Amino acid sequence: MKVKIALCLLTALVLTGCSKLNKENYDKLKMGMSQDEVSSVIGAADNCSKTMGAVSCVWGNEEAKHVKIVFMGDKAVTFSYDGLE
């Protein structure tokens, strides 16, 4: 039983440390990338909304660590982030 608990805790710790949402990956993003290209670098967006032809996506939690990207015609046009290390 103790082995199973230790294994579960170790797995959770490893998965937490494997987040693609970090400054190193953010710096790999370039203007003009498609949403699929961005997702291949920082993972799937947590939330996207469409407004007048623009798609605004957020990775992470806007109250904490996050990246925001706006796409026009499936090309990244603006980037912002907060809390990345």
JSON list of C-alpha atoms in Angstrom, two decimals:
[
{"chain": "A", "resi": 1, "resn": "MET", "atom": "CA", "xyz": [0.00, 0.00, 0.00]},
{"chain": "A", "resi": 2, "resn": "LYS", "atom": "CA", "xyz": [2.79, 2.44, 0.90]},
{"chain": "A", "resi": 3, "resn": "VAL", "atom": "CA", "xyz": [4.52, 1.65, -2.38]},
{"chain": "A", "resi": 4, "resn": "LYS", "atom": "CA", "xyz": [1.37, 2.54, -4.36]},
{"chain": "A", "resi": 5, "resn": "ILE", "atom": "CA", "xyz": [1.00, 5.85, -2.53]},
{"chain": "A", "resi": 6, "resn": "ALA", "atom": "CA", "xyz": [4.67, 6.69, -3.06]},
{"chain": "A", "resi": 7, "resn": "LEU", "atom": "CA", "xyz": [4.38, 5.82, -6.75]},
{"chain": "A", "resi": 8, "resn": "CYS", "atom": "CA", "xyz": [1.29, 8.01, -7.15]},
{"chain": "A", "resi": 9, "resn": "LEU", "atom": "CA", "xyz": [3.01, 10.94, -5.44]},
{"chain": "A", "resi": 10, "resn": "LEU", "atom": "CA", "xyz": [6.13, 10.52, -7.58]},
{"chain": "A", "resi": 11, "resn": "THR", "atom": "CA", "xyz": [4.03, 10.41, -10.76]},
{"chain": "A", "resi": 12, "resn": "ALA", "atom": "CA", "xyz": [2.17, 13.59, -9.75]},
{"chain": "A", "resi": 13, "resn": "LEU", "atom": "CA", "xyz": [5.46, 15.35, -9.03]},
{"chain": "A", "resi": 14, "resn": "VAL", "atom": "CA", "xyz": [6.94, 14.35, -12.39]},
{"chain": "A", "resi": 15, "resn": "LEU", "atom": "CA", "xyz": [3.85, 15.44, -14.31]},
{"chain": "A", "resi": 16, "resn": "THR", "atom": "CA", "xyz": [3.80, 18.80, -12.53]},
{"chain": "A", "resi": 17, "resn": "GLY", "atom": "CA", "xyz": [7.42, 19.44, -13.50]},
{"chain": "A", "resi": 18, "resn": "CYS", "atom": "CA", "xyz": [6.76, 18.60, -17.16]},
{"chain": "A", "resi": 19, "resn": "SER", "atom": "CA", "xyz": [4.61, 21.61, -17.99]},
{"chain": "A", "resi": 20, "resn": "LYS", "atom": "CA", "xyz": [5.28, 23.01, -21.44]},
{"chain": "A", "resi": 21, "resn": "LEU", "atom": "CA", "xyz": [4.12, 26.41, -20.19]},
{"chain": "A", "resi": 22, "resn": "ASN", "atom": "CA", "xyz": [7.46, 28.03, -19.36]},
{"chain": "A", "resi": 23, "resn": "LYS", "atom": "CA", "xyz": [9.58, 30.99, -20.48]},
{"chain": "A", "resi": 24, "resn": "GLU", "atom": "CA", "xyz": [11.91, 28.80, -22.54]},
{"chain": "A", "resi": 25, "resn": "ASN", "atom": "CA", "xyz": [9.03, 27.53, -24.69]},
{"chain": "A", "resi": 26, "resn": "TYR", "atom": "CA", "xyz": [7.38, 30.97, -24.79]},
{"chain": "A", "resi": 27, "resn": "ASP", "atom": "CA", "xyz": [10.58, 32.33, -26.34]},
{"chain": "A", "resi": 28, "resn": "LYS", "atom": "CA", "xyz": [10.24, 29.77, -29.17]},
{"chain": "A", "resi": 29, "resn": "LEU", "atom": "CA", "xyz": [6.95, 31.32, -30.32]},
{"chain": "A", "resi": 30, "resn": "LYS", "atom": "CA", "xyz": [7.08, 33.53, -33.41]},
{"chain": "A", "resi": 31, "resn": "MET", "atom": "CA", "xyz": [4.71, 35.93, -35.12]},
{"chain": "A", "resi": 32, "resn": "GLY", "atom": "CA", "xyz": [2.77, 34.25, -37.90]},
{"chain": "A", "resi": 33, "resn": "MET", "atom": "CA", "xyz": [2.71, 30.78, -36.31]},
{"chain": "A", "resi": 34, "resn": "SER", "atom": "CA", "xyz": [-0.56, 28.89, -36.67]},
{"chain": "A", "resi": 35, "resn": "GLN", "atom": "CA", "xyz": [-2.55, 27.78, -33.64]},
{"chain": "A", "resi": 36, "resn": "ASP", "atom": "CA", "xyz": [-1.44, 24.18, -34.32]},
{"chain": "A", "resi": 37, "resn": "GLU", "atom": "CA", "xyz": [2.22, 25.24, -34.40]},
{"chain": "A", "resi": 38, "resn": "VAL", "atom": "CA", "xyz": [1.83, 27.13, -31.12]},
{"chain": "A", "resi": 39, "resn": "SER", "atom": "CA", "xyz": [0.09, 24.13, -29.55]},
{"chain": "A", "resi": 40, "resn": "SER", "atom": "CA", "xyz": [2.98, 21.89, -30.56]},
{"chain": "A", "resi": 41, "resn": "VAL", "atom": "CA", "xyz": [5.31, 24.15, -28.55]},
{"chain": "A", "resi": 42, "resn": "ILE", "atom": "CA", "xyz": [3.26, 24.98, -25.42]},
{"chain": "A", "resi": 43, "resn": "GLY", "atom": "CA", "xyz": [0.44, 22.41, -25.50]},
{"chain": "A", "resi": 44, "resn": "ALA", "atom": "CA", "xyz": [-3.28, 22.76, -26.05]},
{"chain": "A", "resi": 45, "resn": "ALA", "atom": "CA", "xyz": [-4.95, 26.04, -25.11]},
{"chain": "A", "resi": 46, "resn": "ASP", "atom": "CA", "xyz": [-7.08, 26.04, -21.97]},
{"chain": "A", "resi": 47, "resn": "ASN", "atom": "CA", "xyz": [-9.56, 28.55, -23.39]},
{"chain": "A", "resi": 48, "resn": "CYS", "atom": "CA", "xyz": [-10.18, 30.21, -26.76]},
{"chain": "A", "resi": 49, "resn": "SER", "atom": "CA", "xyz": [-12.78, 32.80, -27.76]},
{"chain": "A", "resi": 50, "resn": "LYS", "atom": "CA", "xyz": [-13.69, 34.24, -31.14]},
{"chain": "A", "resi": 51, "resn": "THR", "atom": "CA", "xyz": [-14.49, 37.90, -31.71]},
{"chain": "A", "resi": 52, "resn": "MET", "atom": "CA", "xyz": [-14.91, 39.59, -35.10]},
{"chain": "A", "resi": 53, "resn": "GLY", "atom": "CA", "xyz": [-12.54, 37.28, -36.97]},
{"chain": "A", "resi": 54, "resn": "ALA", "atom": "CA", "xyz": [-9.91, 37.11, -34.23]},
{"chain": "A", "resi": 55, "resn": "VAL", "atom": "CA", "xyz": [-9.29, 34.11, -31.98]},
{"chain": "A", "resi": 56, "resn": "SER", "atom": "CA", "xyz": [-7.89, 34.86, -28.53]},
{"chain": "A", "resi": 57, "resn": "CYS", "atom": "CA", "xyz": [-6.44, 31.87, -26.66]},
{"chain": "A", "resi": 58, "resn": "VAL", "atom": "CA", "xyz": [-5.15, 31.47, -23.12]},
{"chain": "A", "resi": 59, "resn": "TRP", "atom": "CA", "xyz": [-2.79, 28.78, -21.88]},
{"chain": "A", "resi": 60, "resn": "GLY", "atom": "CA", "xyz": [-2.78, 28.43, -18.10]},
{"chain": "A", "resi": 61, "resn": "ASN", "atom": "CA", "xyz": [-4.75, 30.46, -15.56]},
{"chain": "A", "resi": 62, "resn": "GLU", "atom": "CA", "xyz": [-5.20, 34.20, -16.16]},
{"chain": "A", "resi": 63, "resn": "GLU", "atom": "CA", "xyz": [-5.01, 34.77, -12.39]},
{"chain": "A", "resi": 64, "resn": "ALA", "atom": "CA", "xyz": [-1.56, 33.11, -12.25]},
{"chain": "A", "resi": 65, "resn": "LYS", "atom": "CA", "xyz": [0.90, 31.72, -14.80]},
{"chain": "A", "resi": 66, "resn": "HIS", "atom": "CA", "xyz": [-0.45, 32.14, -18.34]},
{"chain": "A", "resi": 67, "resn": "VAL", "atom": "CA", "xyz": [0.19, 32.95, -21.99]},
{"chain": "A", "resi": 68, "resn": "LYS", "atom": "CA", "xyz": [-2.28, 34.85, -24.18]},
{"chain": "A", "resi": 69, "resn": "ILE", "atom": "CA", "xyz": [-2.09, 34.82, -27.96]},
{"chain": "A", "resi": 70, "resn": "VAL", "atom": "CA", "xyz": [-4.39, 36.44, -30.51]},
{"chain": "A", "resi": 71, "resn": "PHE", "atom": "CA", "xyz": [-4.68, 34.82, -33.94]},
{"chain": "A", "resi": 72, "resn": "MET", "atom": "CA", "xyz": [-5.95, 36.56, -37.09]},
{"chain": "A", "resi": 73, "resn": "GLY", "atom": "CA", "xyz": [-6.49, 34.30, -40.09]},
{"chain": "A", "resi": 74, "resn": "ASP", "atom": "CA", "xyz": [-4.89, 31.46, -38.05]},
{"chain": "A", "resi": 75, "resn": "LYS", "atom": "CA", "xyz": [-1.66, 33.44, -37.68]},
{"chain": "A", "resi": 76, "resn": "ALA", "atom": "CA", "xyz": [-0.38, 34.64, -34.30]},
{"chain": "A", "resi": 77, "resn": "VAL", "atom": "CA", "xyz": [-0.34, 38.44, -34.17]},
{"chain": "A", "resi": 78, "resn": "THR", "atom": "CA", "xyz": [0.03, 39.32, -30.47]},
{"chain": "A", "resi": 79, "resn": "PHE", "atom": "CA", "xyz": [1.65, 37.58, -27.51]},
{"chain": "A", "resi": 80, "resn": "SER", "atom": "CA", "xyz": [1.66, 38.24, -23.78]},
{"chain": "A", "resi": 81, "resn": "TYR", "atom": "CA", "xyz": [2.53, 36.27, -20.68]},
{"chain": "A", "resi": 82, "resn": "ASP", "atom": "CA", "xyz": [2.66, 36.53, -16.90]},
{"chain": "A", "resi": 83, "resn": "GLY", "atom": "CA", "xyz": [4.23, 34.39, -14.20]},
{"chain": "A", "resi": 84, "resn": "LEU", "atom": "CA", "xyz": [6.44, 32.24, -16.43]},
{"chain": "A", "resi": 85, "resn": "GLU", "atom": "CA", "xyz": [9.78, 31.09, -15.10]}
]
